[in-house]
mmCIF file of C-alpha atoms and ligand atoms in Angstrom:
data_model
loop_
_atom_site.group_PDB
_atom_site.id
_atom_site.type_symbol
_atom_site.label_atom_id
_atom_site.label_comp_id
_atom_site.label_asym_id
_atom_site.label_seq_id
_atom_site.Cartn_x
_atom_site.Cartn_y
_atom_site.Cartn_z
ATOM 1 C CA MET A 1297 15.280 21.415 -9.352
ATOM 2 C CA LEU A 1298 13.586 18.873 -7.116
ATOM 3 C CA VAL A 1299 11.253 21.422 -5.562
ATOM 4 C CA ALA A 1300 10.300 22.901 -8.936
ATOM 5 C CA ALA A 1301 9.318 19.424 -10.140
ATOM 6 C CA LEU A 1302 6.985 19.028 -7.163
ATOM 7 C CA GLN A 1303 5.513 22.476 -7.790
ATOM 8 C CA GLN A 1304 4.805 21.500 -11.370
ATOM 9 C CA GLU A 1305 3.036 18.312 -10.296
ATOM 10 C CA LEU A 1306 0.942 20.251 -7.808
ATOM 11 C CA ALA A 1307 -0.001 22.810 -10.466
ATOM 12 C CA SER A 1308 -1.087 19.968 -12.712
ATOM 13 C CA LEU A 1309 -3.322 18.588 -9.942
ATOM 14 C CA ASP A 1310 -4.823 22.073 -9.644
ATOM 15 C CA ALA A 1311 -5.485 22.218 -13.368
ATOM 16 C CA GLN A 1312 -7.348 18.890 -13.272
ATOM 17 C CA GLY A 1313 -9.455 19.839 -10.259
ATOM 18 C CA LEU A 1314 -7.653 17.137 -8.270
ATOM 19 C CA ARG A 1315 -5.752 19.178 -5.689
ATOM 20 C CA ARG A 1316 -6.806 18.136 -2.178
ATOM 21 C CA THR A 1317 -7.102 20.587 0.679
ATOM 22 C CA ARG A 1318 -8.163 20.379 4.320
ATOM 23 C CA ARG A 1319 -10.624 22.226 6.471
ATOM 24 C CA THR A 1320 -9.878 22.723 10.148
ATOM 25 C CA LEU A 1321 -12.439 21.534 12.642
ATOM 26 C CA ASP A 1322 -12.821 23.749 15.716
ATOM 27 C CA SER A 1323 -15.344 21.515 17.478
ATOM 28 C CA ALA A 1324 -15.957 17.856 18.230
ATOM 29 C CA GLN A 1325 -16.870 15.604 15.313
ATOM 30 C CA THR A 1326 -20.661 15.513 15.221
ATOM 31 C CA ALA A 1327 -23.598 16.555 13.041
ATOM 32 C CA HIS A 1328 -23.170 20.261 13.748
ATOM 33 C CA VAL A 1329 -19.564 21.381 13.561
ATOM 34 C CA VAL A 1330 -17.556 24.572 13.735
ATOM 35 C CA VAL A 1331 -15.183 24.802 10.805
ATOM 36 C CA ASP A 1332 -12.777 27.700 10.482
ATOM 37 C CA GLY A 1333 -14.904 29.528 13.047
ATOM 38 C CA LYS A 1334 -18.223 29.061 11.233
ATOM 39 C CA ASN A 1335 -21.192 26.751 12.008
ATOM 40 C CA HIS A 1336 -22.037 24.024 9.526
ATOM 41 C CA ILE A 1337 -24.122 20.861 9.254
ATOM 42 C CA ALA A 1338 -21.699 18.123 8.251
ATOM 43 C CA PHE A 1339 -22.386 14.967 6.220
ATOM 44 C CA CYS A 1340 -18.705 14.070 6.056
ATOM 45 C CA SER A 1341 -17.883 11.740 8.908
ATOM 46 C CA ASN A 1342 -17.979 7.974 9.289
ATOM 47 C CA ASP A 1343 -19.320 8.458 12.802
ATOM 48 C CA TYR A 1344 -22.566 6.813 11.717
ATOM 49 C CA LEU A 1345 -24.073 6.339 15.166
ATOM 50 C CA GLY A 1346 -22.973 9.653 16.642
ATOM 51 C CA LEU A 1347 -20.594 8.040 19.146
ATOM 52 C CA ALA A 1348 -17.414 10.069 18.499
ATOM 53 C CA ASN A 1349 -18.610 12.753 20.894
ATOM 54 C CA HIS A 1350 -20.837 10.648 23.146
ATOM 55 C CA PRO A 1351 -20.628 11.639 26.847
ATOM 56 C CA ASP A 1352 -20.420 7.991 27.993
ATOM 57 C CA LEU A 1353 -17.409 7.380 25.768
ATOM 58 C CA ILE A 1354 -15.731 10.568 26.939
ATOM 59 C CA ALA A 1355 -16.268 9.485 30.546
ATOM 60 C CA ALA A 1356 -14.920 5.981 29.831
ATOM 61 C CA ALA A 1357 -11.806 7.497 28.197
ATOM 62 C CA GLN A 1358 -11.295 9.749 31.218
ATOM 63 C CA THR A 1359 -11.615 6.852 33.651
ATOM 64 C CA GLY A 1360 -9.246 4.865 31.432
ATOM 65 C CA ALA A 1361 -6.689 7.683 31.469
ATOM 66 C CA ALA A 1362 -6.884 7.831 35.257
ATOM 67 C CA GLN A 1363 -6.292 4.081 35.531
ATOM 68 C CA PHE A 1364 -3.804 3.372 32.712
ATOM 69 C CA GLY A 1365 -2.271 6.767 31.943
ATOM 70 C CA VAL A 1366 -2.130 8.222 28.468
ATOM 71 C CA GLY A 1367 0.401 6.276 26.438
ATOM 72 C CA ALA A 1368 0.701 2.491 26.138
ATOM 73 C CA GLY A 1369 4.467 2.953 26.217
ATOM 74 C CA ALA A 1370 5.366 -0.262 24.386
ATOM 75 C CA SER A 1371 4.193 -2.673 21.715
ATOM 76 C CA HIS A 1372 1.664 -5.373 22.621
ATOM 77 C CA LEU A 1373 4.299 -8.126 22.643
ATOM 78 C CA VAL A 1374 6.630 -6.206 24.904
ATOM 79 C CA LEU A 1375 4.661 -4.694 27.794
ATOM 80 C CA GLY A 1376 2.087 -2.500 26.041
ATOM 81 C CA HIS A 1377 -0.808 -4.966 26.224
ATOM 82 C CA ALA A 1378 -3.009 -3.649 29.035
ATOM 83 C CA ARG A 1379 -5.926 -5.341 30.773
ATOM 84 C CA ALA A 1380 -8.194 -2.908 28.886
ATOM 85 C CA HIS A 1381 -6.919 -4.207 25.502
ATOM 86 C CA GLU A 1382 -7.227 -7.802 26.649
ATOM 87 C CA GLN A 1383 -10.785 -7.318 27.846
ATOM 88 C CA LEU A 1384 -11.777 -5.465 24.669
ATOM 89 C CA GLU A 1385 -10.499 -8.315 22.480
ATOM 90 C CA HIS A 1386 -12.722 -10.767 24.372
ATOM 91 C CA GLU A 1387 -15.689 -8.429 24.064
ATOM 92 C CA LEU A 1388 -15.123 -7.902 20.336
ATOM 93 C CA ALA A 1389 -14.931 -11.642 19.653
ATOM 94 C CA ALA A 1390 -18.101 -12.257 21.666
ATOM 95 C CA PHE A 1391 -19.867 -9.377 19.927
ATOM 96 C CA VAL A 1392 -19.192 -10.630 16.403
ATOM 97 C CA GLN A 1393 -19.696 -14.233 17.571
ATOM 98 C CA LEU A 1394 -16.311 -15.491 16.428
ATOM 99 C CA PRO A 1395 -13.789 -17.464 18.513
ATOM 100 C CA ARG A 1396 -11.073 -14.819 18.924
ATOM 101 C CA ALA A 1397 -10.134 -11.249 18.063
ATOM 102 C CA LEU A 1398 -6.934 -9.228 17.770
ATOM 103 C CA LEU A 1399 -6.779 -5.461 18.094
ATOM 104 C CA PHE A 1400 -4.808 -3.198 15.722
ATOM 105 C CA SER A 1401 -4.077 0.526 15.992
ATOM 106 C CA THR A 1402 -5.784 1.432 12.692
ATOM 107 C CA GLY A 1403 -7.701 -0.279 9.924
ATOM 108 C CA TYR A 1404 -4.983 0.541 7.430
ATOM 109 C CA MET A 1405 -2.436 -1.234 9.599
ATOM 110 C CA ALA A 1406 -4.751 -4.196 10.224
ATOM 111 C CA ASN A 1407 -5.161 -4.773 6.496
ATOM 112 C CA LEU A 1408 -1.437 -4.493 5.805
ATOM 113 C CA GLY A 1409 -0.653 -6.825 8.691
ATOM 114 C CA ILE A 1410 -3.279 -9.488 7.965
ATOM 115 C CA VAL A 1411 -2.638 -9.912 4.260
ATOM 116 C CA THR A 1412 1.160 -9.857 4.474
ATOM 117 C CA ALA A 1413 1.104 -12.363 7.340
ATOM 118 C CA LEU A 1414 -1.040 -14.837 5.437
ATOM 119 C CA VAL A 1415 0.175 -14.764 1.828
ATOM 120 C CA GLY A 1416 3.492 -14.407 0.021
ATOM 121 C CA ARG A 1417 5.207 -15.004 -3.309
ATOM 122 C CA GLU A 1418 3.732 -18.469 -3.957
ATOM 123 C CA ASP A 1419 0.180 -17.362 -3.214
ATOM 124 C CA ALA A 1420 -2.577 -15.400 -4.925
ATOM 125 C CA VAL A 1421 -4.982 -12.720 -3.777
ATOM 126 C CA PHE A 1422 -8.314 -12.132 -5.536
ATOM 127 C CA ALA A 1423 -9.606 -8.641 -4.916
ATOM 128 C CA ASP A 1424 -12.666 -6.622 -5.879
ATOM 129 C CA ARG A 1425 -11.683 -3.630 -8.032
ATOM 130 C CA LEU A 1426 -13.454 -1.209 -5.713
ATOM 131 C CA ASN A 1427 -11.692 -2.407 -2.563
ATOM 132 C CA HIS A 1428 -10.293 0.168 -0.157
ATOM 133 C CA ALA A 1429 -6.795 1.493 -0.873
ATOM 134 C CA SER A 1430 -5.412 -0.143 2.272
ATOM 135 C CA LEU A 1431 -6.367 -3.604 0.965
ATOM 136 C CA ASN A 1432 -4.757 -2.903 -2.388
ATOM 137 C CA ASP A 1433 -1.588 -1.691 -0.698
ATOM 138 C CA ALA A 1434 -1.633 -4.796 1.502
ATOM 139 C CA CYS A 1435 -1.858 -7.074 -1.539
ATOM 140 C CA LEU A 1436 1.046 -5.321 -3.283
ATOM 141 C CA LEU A 1437 3.180 -5.429 -0.160
ATOM 142 C CA ALA A 1438 2.504 -9.167 0.244
ATOM 143 C CA ARG A 1439 4.111 -9.811 -3.181
ATOM 144 C CA ALA A 1440 1.482 -12.448 -3.906
ATOM 145 C CA GLU A 1441 -0.071 -12.683 -7.342
ATOM 146 C CA PHE A 1442 -2.626 -9.861 -7.302
ATOM 147 C CA LYS A 1443 -5.755 -10.609 -9.335
ATOM 148 C CA ARG A 1444 -8.498 -7.996 -9.371
ATOM 149 C CA TYR A 1445 -12.021 -8.807 -10.500
ATOM 150 C CA ALA A 1446 -14.635 -6.304 -11.722
ATOM 151 C CA HIS A 1447 -16.818 -5.001 -8.913
ATOM 152 C CA ASN A 1448 -18.954 -7.865 -7.529
ATOM 153 C CA ASP A 1449 -18.311 -9.932 -10.689
ATOM 154 C CA LEU A 1450 -18.587 -13.446 -9.284
ATOM 155 C CA ASP A 1451 -18.183 -15.102 -12.697
ATOM 156 C CA GLN A 1452 -14.862 -13.410 -13.264
ATOM 157 C CA LEU A 1453 -13.777 -14.245 -9.729
ATOM 158 C CA GLU A 1454 -14.642 -17.890 -10.298
ATOM 159 C CA ARG A 1455 -12.665 -18.002 -13.564
ATOM 160 C CA LEU A 1456 -9.637 -16.525 -11.799
ATOM 161 C CA LEU A 1457 -9.939 -18.999 -8.927
ATOM 162 C CA ALA A 1458 -10.325 -21.938 -11.293
ATOM 163 C CA THR A 1459 -7.175 -21.167 -13.276
ATOM 164 C CA THR A 1460 -4.693 -20.232 -10.547
ATOM 165 C CA LYS A 1461 -1.787 -22.452 -9.593
ATOM 166 C CA ALA A 1462 -1.146 -20.599 -6.376
ATOM 167 C CA ARG A 1463 -0.380 -22.496 -3.176
ATOM 168 C CA ARG A 1464 -2.730 -20.484 -0.966
ATOM 169 C CA LYS A 1465 -5.712 -18.451 -2.170
ATOM 170 C CA LEU A 1466 -7.153 -15.413 -0.455
ATOM 171 C CA ILE A 1467 -10.279 -13.572 -1.587
ATOM 172 C CA VAL A 1468 -10.463 -10.034 -0.188
ATOM 173 C CA ALA A 1469 -13.415 -7.689 -0.382
ATOM 174 C CA ASP A 1470 -14.866 -4.664 1.302
ATOM 175 C CA ALA A 1471 -18.057 -5.899 2.973
ATOM 176 C CA VAL A 1472 -19.600 -2.471 2.385
ATOM 177 C CA PHE A 1473 -17.904 -0.527 -0.405
ATOM 178 C CA SER A 1474 -16.726 2.714 1.077
ATOM 179 C CA MET A 1475 -17.447 5.045 -1.855
ATOM 180 C CA ASP A 1476 -20.554 3.275 -3.179
ATOM 181 C CA GLY A 1477 -22.359 2.077 -0.080
ATOM 182 C CA ASP A 1478 -23.354 -1.271 -1.591
ATOM 183 C CA ILE A 1479 -22.861 -4.587 0.200
ATOM 184 C CA ALA A 1480 -20.671 -7.427 -1.095
ATOM 185 C CA PRO A 1481 -22.490 -10.699 -1.954
ATOM 186 C CA VAL A 1482 -20.957 -12.455 1.039
ATOM 187 C CA PRO A 1483 -22.834 -15.810 0.827
ATOM 188 C CA GLN A 1484 -21.805 -16.189 -2.824
ATOM 189 C CA LEU A 1485 -18.213 -15.191 -2.051
ATOM 190 C CA LEU A 1486 -18.156 -17.763 0.732
ATOM 191 C CA ALA A 1487 -19.511 -20.446 -1.612
ATOM 192 C CA LEU A 1488 -16.705 -19.702 -4.079
ATOM 193 C CA ALA A 1489 -14.137 -19.726 -1.282
ATOM 194 C CA GLN A 1490 -15.385 -23.163 -0.204
ATOM 195 C CA LYS A 1491 -15.469 -24.549 -3.709
ATOM 196 C CA HIS A 1492 -11.923 -23.384 -4.472
ATOM 197 C CA ASP A 1493 -10.455 -23.854 -1.007
ATOM 198 C CA ALA A 1494 -9.694 -20.162 -0.461
ATOM 199 C CA TRP A 1495 -9.736 -17.885 2.553
ATOM 200 C CA LEU A 1496 -12.336 -15.109 2.490
ATOM 201 C CA MET A 1497 -11.277 -11.833 4.102
ATOM 202 C CA LEU A 1498 -13.998 -9.241 4.630
ATOM 203 C CA ASP A 1499 -13.284 -5.610 5.515
ATOM 204 C CA ASP A 1500 -16.422 -4.478 7.348
ATOM 205 C CA ALA A 1501 -15.259 -0.926 8.110
ATOM 206 C CA HIS A 1502 -18.664 0.476 7.141
ATOM 207 C CA GLY A 1503 -20.921 -2.399 8.197
ATOM 208 C CA PHE A 1504 -19.753 -2.878 11.784
ATOM 209 C CA GLY A 1505 -22.228 -1.170 14.120
ATOM 210 C CA VAL A 1506 -24.620 -0.415 11.256
ATOM 211 C CA LEU A 1507 -25.641 -3.724 9.651
ATOM 212 C CA GLY A 1508 -27.444 -6.593 11.341
ATOM 213 C CA GLY A 1509 -30.114 -6.620 13.973
ATOM 214 C CA HIS A 1510 -27.618 -5.911 16.775
ATOM 215 C CA GLY A 1511 -25.107 -3.947 14.728
ATOM 216 C CA ARG A 1512 -22.766 -6.940 14.611
ATOM 217 C CA GLY A 1513 -22.084 -6.159 10.972
ATOM 218 C CA VAL A 1514 -22.164 -7.926 7.660
ATOM 219 C CA LEU A 1515 -21.986 -11.488 9.035
ATOM 220 C CA GLU A 1516 -25.102 -10.869 11.075
ATOM 221 C CA HIS A 1517 -26.745 -9.132 8.108
ATOM 222 C CA PHE A 1518 -26.358 -12.309 6.013
ATOM 223 C CA ASN A 1519 -26.436 -14.696 8.961
ATOM 224 C CA VAL A 1520 -23.234 -16.408 7.842
ATOM 225 C CA ALA A 1521 -20.230 -17.758 9.717
ATOM 226 C CA HIS A 1522 -17.455 -20.063 8.594
ATOM 227 C CA PRO A 1523 -13.931 -20.947 9.768
ATOM 228 C CA ARG A 1524 -12.489 -19.738 6.457
ATOM 229 C CA ILE A 1525 -13.807 -16.213 6.999
ATOM 230 C CA ILE A 1526 -11.289 -13.622 8.181
ATOM 231 C CA TYR A 1527 -13.434 -10.826 9.573
ATOM 232 C CA MET A 1528 -11.898 -7.366 9.891
ATOM 233 C CA ALA A 1529 -13.631 -4.191 11.040
ATOM 234 C CA THR A 1530 -12.503 -0.728 12.019
ATOM 235 C CA LEU A 1531 -13.268 1.051 15.271
ATOM 236 C CA GLY A 1532 -12.874 4.665 14.154
ATOM 237 C CA LYS A 1533 -16.124 4.729 12.180
ATOM 238 C CA ALA A 1534 -19.459 3.644 13.678
ATOM 239 C CA ALA A 1535 -17.662 2.708 16.917
ATOM 240 C CA GLY A 1536 -16.623 6.348 17.197
ATOM 241 C CA VAL A 1537 -13.074 5.907 18.549
ATOM 242 C CA ALA A 1538 -10.027 4.550 16.674
ATOM 243 C CA GLY A 1539 -8.385 1.267 15.791
ATOM 244 C CA ALA A 1540 -9.497 -1.968 14.183
ATOM 245 C CA PHE A 1541 -9.700 -5.669 14.864
ATOM 246 C CA VAL A 1542 -9.607 -8.976 13.105
ATOM 247 C CA ALA A 1543 -11.660 -11.932 14.272
ATOM 248 C CA GLY A 1544 -11.755 -15.601 13.349
ATOM 249 C CA GLU A 1545 -10.344 -19.009 14.198
ATOM 250 C CA PRO A 1546 -7.867 -19.245 17.110
ATOM 251 C CA ALA A 1547 -5.119 -20.537 14.781
ATOM 252 C CA LEU A 1548 -5.630 -17.536 12.517
ATOM 253 C CA ILE A 1549 -5.417 -15.078 15.393
ATOM 254 C CA ASP A 1550 -2.346 -16.796 16.855
ATOM 255 C CA THR A 1551 -0.653 -16.715 13.460
ATOM 256 C CA LEU A 1552 -1.313 -12.989 13.151
ATOM 257 C CA LEU A 1553 0.038 -12.427 16.646
ATOM 258 C CA GLN A 1554 3.288 -14.125 15.523
ATOM 259 C CA ARG A 1555 3.541 -12.641 12.042
ATOM 260 C CA ALA A 1556 1.564 -9.454 11.450
ATOM 261 C CA ARG A 1557 4.318 -6.833 11.296
ATOM 262 C CA THR A 1558 1.968 -3.888 11.790
ATOM 263 C CA TYR A 1559 0.870 -5.544 15.015
ATOM 264 C CA ILE A 1560 4.322 -6.461 16.265
ATOM 265 C CA TYR A 1561 6.417 -3.426 15.370
ATOM 266 C CA THR A 1562 4.245 -0.619 16.651
ATOM 267 C CA THR A 1563 3.224 0.908 19.956
ATOM 268 C CA ALA A 1564 -0.088 -0.399 21.291
ATOM 269 C CA MET A 1565 -3.049 1.987 21.063
ATOM 270 C CA PRO A 1566 -3.494 3.989 24.262
ATOM 271 C CA PRO A 1567 -5.417 1.763 26.711
ATOM 272 C CA LEU A 1568 -7.832 4.626 27.412
ATOM 273 C CA LEU A 1569 -9.118 4.156 23.861
ATOM 274 C CA ALA A 1570 -9.744 0.478 24.592
ATOM 275 C CA CYS A 1571 -11.778 1.615 27.626
ATOM 276 C CA ALA A 1572 -13.817 3.947 25.421
ATOM 277 C CA LEU A 1573 -14.307 1.134 22.904
ATOM 278 C CA SER A 1574 -15.675 -1.258 25.543
ATOM 279 C CA LYS A 1575 -18.315 1.365 26.308
ATOM 280 C CA SER A 1576 -18.918 1.894 22.607
ATOM 281 C CA LEU A 1577 -19.627 -1.825 22.100
ATOM 282 C CA GLU A 1578 -22.253 -1.689 24.844
ATOM 283 C CA LEU A 1579 -23.957 1.265 23.167
ATOM 284 C CA ILE A 1580 -23.775 -0.316 19.707
ATOM 285 C CA ALA A 1581 -25.412 -3.496 21.020
ATOM 286 C CA ALA A 1582 -28.245 -1.416 22.485
ATOM 287 C CA GLY A 1583 -28.378 0.859 19.442
ATOM 288 C CA ASP A 1584 -31.353 -0.514 17.502
ATOM 289 C CA GLY A 1585 -32.999 2.894 17.769
ATOM 290 C CA TRP A 1586 -30.022 4.528 16.051
ATOM 291 C CA ARG A 1587 -30.012 1.949 13.278
ATOM 292 C CA GLU A 1588 -33.744 2.464 12.733
ATOM 293 C CA ASN A 1589 -33.118 6.201 12.699
ATOM 294 C CA LEU A 1590 -30.542 5.713 9.904
ATOM 295 C CA ARG A 1591 -33.049 3.671 7.910
ATOM 296 C CA GLN A 1592 -35.620 6.445 8.239
ATOM 297 C CA LYS A 1593 -33.143 9.071 7.043
ATOM 298 C CA ASN A 1594 -32.239 6.932 4.052
ATOM 299 C CA ILE A 1595 -35.910 6.823 3.096
ATOM 300 C CA GLN A 1596 -36.269 10.561 3.676
ATOM 301 C CA LEU A 1597 -33.315 11.261 1.362
ATOM 302 C CA ASN A 1598 -34.788 9.079 -1.397
ATOM 303 C CA GLN A 1599 -38.201 10.685 -1.079
ATOM 304 C CA ILE A 1600 -36.992 14.261 -1.254
ATOM 305 C CA LEU A 1601 -34.261 13.909 -3.867
ATOM 306 C CA THR A 1602 -35.795 11.503 -6.379
ATOM 307 C CA ASN A 1603 -36.639 13.507 -9.521
ATOM 308 C CA SER A 1604 -35.490 16.776 -7.952
ATOM 309 C CA LEU A 1605 -31.857 16.844 -9.086
ATOM 310 C CA PRO A 1606 -30.173 17.247 -12.482
ATOM 311 C CA ALA A 1607 -30.843 14.087 -14.493
ATOM 312 C CA ALA A 1608 -27.132 13.402 -14.921
ATOM 313 C CA TRP A 1609 -26.623 13.142 -11.173
ATOM 314 C CA ARG A 1610 -27.196 9.697 -9.677
ATOM 315 C CA LEU A 1611 -28.077 9.095 -6.040
ATOM 316 C CA LEU A 1612 -26.929 5.512 -5.426
ATOM 317 C CA PRO A 1613 -29.238 3.256 -3.416
ATOM 318 C CA SER A 1614 -27.833 1.944 -0.140
ATOM 319 C CA LEU A 1615 -28.848 0.055 2.985
ATOM 320 C CA THR A 1616 -25.993 1.697 4.869
ATOM 321 C CA ALA A 1617 -25.182 5.224 6.008
ATOM 322 C CA ILE A 1618 -23.177 5.916 2.829
ATOM 323 C CA ARG A 1619 -25.251 7.704 0.172
ATOM 324 C CA PRO A 1620 -23.097 8.686 -2.787
ATOM 325 C CA LEU A 1621 -24.398 11.252 -5.272
ATOM 326 C CA VAL A 1622 -22.451 10.581 -8.467
ATOM 327 C CA ILE A 1623 -21.880 13.772 -10.458
ATOM 328 C CA GLY A 1624 -19.221 12.597 -12.918
ATOM 329 C CA ASP A 1625 -16.959 15.544 -13.663
ATOM 330 C CA ASN A 1626 -14.267 16.358 -11.081
ATOM 331 C CA ARG A 1627 -14.649 20.093 -11.185
ATOM 332 C CA GLU A 1628 -18.444 19.990 -11.188
ATOM 333 C CA ALA A 1629 -18.354 17.805 -8.066
ATOM 334 C CA VAL A 1630 -16.007 20.269 -6.361
ATOM 335 C CA THR A 1631 -18.152 23.238 -7.393
ATOM 336 C CA VAL A 1632 -21.282 21.597 -6.008
ATOM 337 C CA ALA A 1633 -19.478 20.868 -2.721
ATOM 338 C CA GLU A 1634 -18.282 24.490 -2.545
ATOM 339 C CA ARG A 1635 -21.764 25.883 -3.150
ATOM 340 C CA LEU A 1636 -23.198 23.607 -0.479
ATOM 341 C CA ALA A 1637 -20.490 24.804 1.919
ATOM 342 C CA GLN A 1638 -21.504 28.419 1.211
ATOM 343 C CA ARG A 1639 -24.976 27.382 2.392
ATOM 344 C CA GLY A 1640 -23.497 25.915 5.578
ATOM 345 C CA VAL A 1641 -23.702 22.274 4.489
ATOM 346 C CA LEU A 1642 -20.509 20.213 4.279
ATOM 347 C CA VAL A 1643 -20.366 17.162 2.012
ATOM 348 C CA PRO A 1644 -17.035 15.869 0.684
ATOM 349 C CA ALA A 1645 -16.375 15.734 -3.056
ATOM 350 C CA ILE A 1646 -14.586 12.454 -3.786
ATOM 351 C CA ARG A 1647 -12.475 12.340 -6.918
ATOM 352 C CA PRO A 1648 -10.119 9.939 -8.682
ATOM 353 C CA PRO A 1649 -8.003 8.072 -7.779
ATOM 354 C CA THR A 1650 -10.249 7.355 -4.770
ATOM 355 C CA VAL A 1651 -13.069 6.564 -7.246
ATOM 356 C CA PRO A 1652 -12.856 5.571 -10.958
ATOM 357 C CA GLN A 1653 -12.377 8.275 -13.618
ATOM 358 C CA GLY A 1654 -15.593 10.038 -14.590
ATOM 359 C CA THR A 1655 -17.404 9.110 -11.375
ATOM 360 C CA ALA A 1656 -16.525 12.023 -9.085
ATOM 361 C CA ARG A 1657 -19.185 12.228 -6.436
ATOM 362 C CA LEU A 1658 -20.452 13.762 -3.252
ATOM 363 C CA ARG A 1659 -20.178 11.174 -0.519
ATOM 364 C CA ILE A 1660 -23.114 11.953 1.743
ATOM 365 C CA SER A 1661 -22.668 10.216 5.096
ATOM 366 C CA LEU A 1662 -25.714 9.977 7.283
ATOM 367 C CA SER A 1663 -25.470 9.713 11.038
ATOM 368 C CA ALA A 1664 -27.921 8.946 13.788
ATOM 369 C CA ALA A 1665 -26.761 12.303 15.189
ATOM 370 C CA HIS A 1666 -28.490 14.151 12.319
ATOM 371 C CA SER A 1667 -32.070 15.288 12.832
ATOM 372 C CA ALA A 1668 -34.718 15.001 10.138
ATOM 373 C CA ALA A 1669 -34.432 18.791 9.827
ATOM 374 C CA ASP A 1670 -30.693 18.444 9.079
ATOM 375 C CA VAL A 1671 -31.460 16.048 6.241
ATOM 376 C CA ARG A 1672 -34.131 18.445 4.984
ATOM 377 C CA THR A 1673 -31.587 21.274 4.986
ATOM 378 C CA LEU A 1674 -29.131 19.133 3.006
ATOM 379 C CA CYS A 1675 -31.786 18.185 0.445
ATOM 380 C CA ASP A 1676 -33.033 21.755 0.011
ATOM 381 C CA ALA A 1677 -29.469 22.977 -0.494
ATOM 382 C CA LEU A 1678 -28.770 20.203 -3.041
ATOM 383 C CA ILE A 1679 -31.928 20.969 -4.991
ATOM 384 C CA ASP A 1680 -31.101 24.669 -4.955
ATOM 385 C CA VAL A 1681 -27.500 24.138 -6.075
ATOM 386 C CA GLY A 1682 -28.657 21.604 -8.677
ATOM 387 C CA LYS A 1683 -30.694 24.292 -10.427
ATOM 388 C CA GLY A 1684 -27.390 25.826 -11.540
ATOM 389 C CA PHE A 1685 -26.681 22.651 -13.542
ATOM 390 C CA CYS A 1686 -28.798 21.428 -16.413
ATOM 391 C CA VAL A 1687 -31.934 19.644 -15.207
ATOM 392 C CA SER A 1688 -33.287 17.597 -18.105
HETATM 393 C C1 PLP B 1358 -11.498 3.581 6.708
HETATM 394 C C2 PLP B 1358 -11.231 2.270 6.094
HETATM 395 C C3 PLP B 1358 -10.073 1.558 6.408
HETATM 396 C C4 PLP B 1358 -8.977 2.145 7.241
HETATM 397 O O1 PLP B 1358 -9.338 2.223 8.564
HETATM 398 P P1 PLP B 1358 -8.608 3.271 9.519
HETATM 399 O O2 PLP B 1358 -8.889 2.779 10.871
HETATM 400 O O3 PLP B 1358 -9.206 4.590 9.218
HETATM 401 O O4 PLP B 1358 -7.140 3.223 9.165
HETATM 402 C C5 PLP B 1358 -9.942 0.291 5.899
HETATM 403 N N1 PLP B 1358 -10.878 -0.244 5.084
HETATM 404 C C6 PLP B 1358 -11.983 0.434 4.725
HETATM 405 C C7 PLP B 1358 -12.979 -0.204 3.826
HETATM 406 C C8 PLP B 1358 -12.187 1.717 5.217
HETATM 407 O O5 PLP B 1358 -13.262 2.389 4.849
#
């Protein structure tokens, strides 16, 4: 029976502690949420600057709805490209200081569209092993040779680049790794791209708005720019809304406009979201206080948790809002998350295949919307729960 086979697979996920479930949010996404009718402090969202529920963005979306209606009604290339989208693309390009930008409805779709538009069967993609699933899917869909290098292993990447016979070469990497919080060595990746005449595509989903003096992201963080860089960032994380964009050379953007199937064959994002995003960009640019606030919380977390948790647990260092606490065992990670939830603190347990086997973890996401007291509550709960596991 087909259904029985599915039931068996689900039971097997259960047995391995890998079955995924959802909670239902009864409030806006912010630091303090109502989940299934109960109040919690949440460290689960990618809303790093606290913009998802910002009154100025809500007002901009309302004004946008009044002006443009609710639905875009068509794809960008038919008649779905509104003045609000057009203006936002100019603002995004100016913000990241690149010649042009193109808006996509989601980051997943941007990655699929960019990679498949640029490479095909005669080409090769070189990808960090810890890249986001959407980049891996993009590479498979492109049918290019798909070469993965060990996380941040520049020597291995160079060997792969030196031996390929591919027509076109594309290096792809998360700029900030989504489950580890570390930053890719962008200047070194760029040097390799130059030496081996490859494109360098960076997915800055977690750096945009957070890294750099003005929140312009990883390029500002390293102070790099180059025509062979394909810069992609998402707008549903620090920007607090939805969507994504790619920025770079005009010829690159024009090519994507002609060829990126996830751009062409889909309805444009509602223009009201583009209105909210224009406001979001303004707030991000003026958001140095929020970024400083994140830095302070990072320090606070280190200070309280260092030497206070079971020795087998590892709090990974990070300059971003992503602070993974690696626990190892799948079920132990889930149990810790459940016990925190009983104390009113929500932190997601991330398990394989999202992360490598044996590295199940709590992915603590900090936000400028958290107070120092919220972080204190999280740390106290973690220390308390940790006592139930061997401290050695
Ligand atoms: C979230 C994420 C995406 C997907 O973006 P969506 O807009 O949520 O589809 C792509 N890449 C990375 C690294 C991400 O973290």
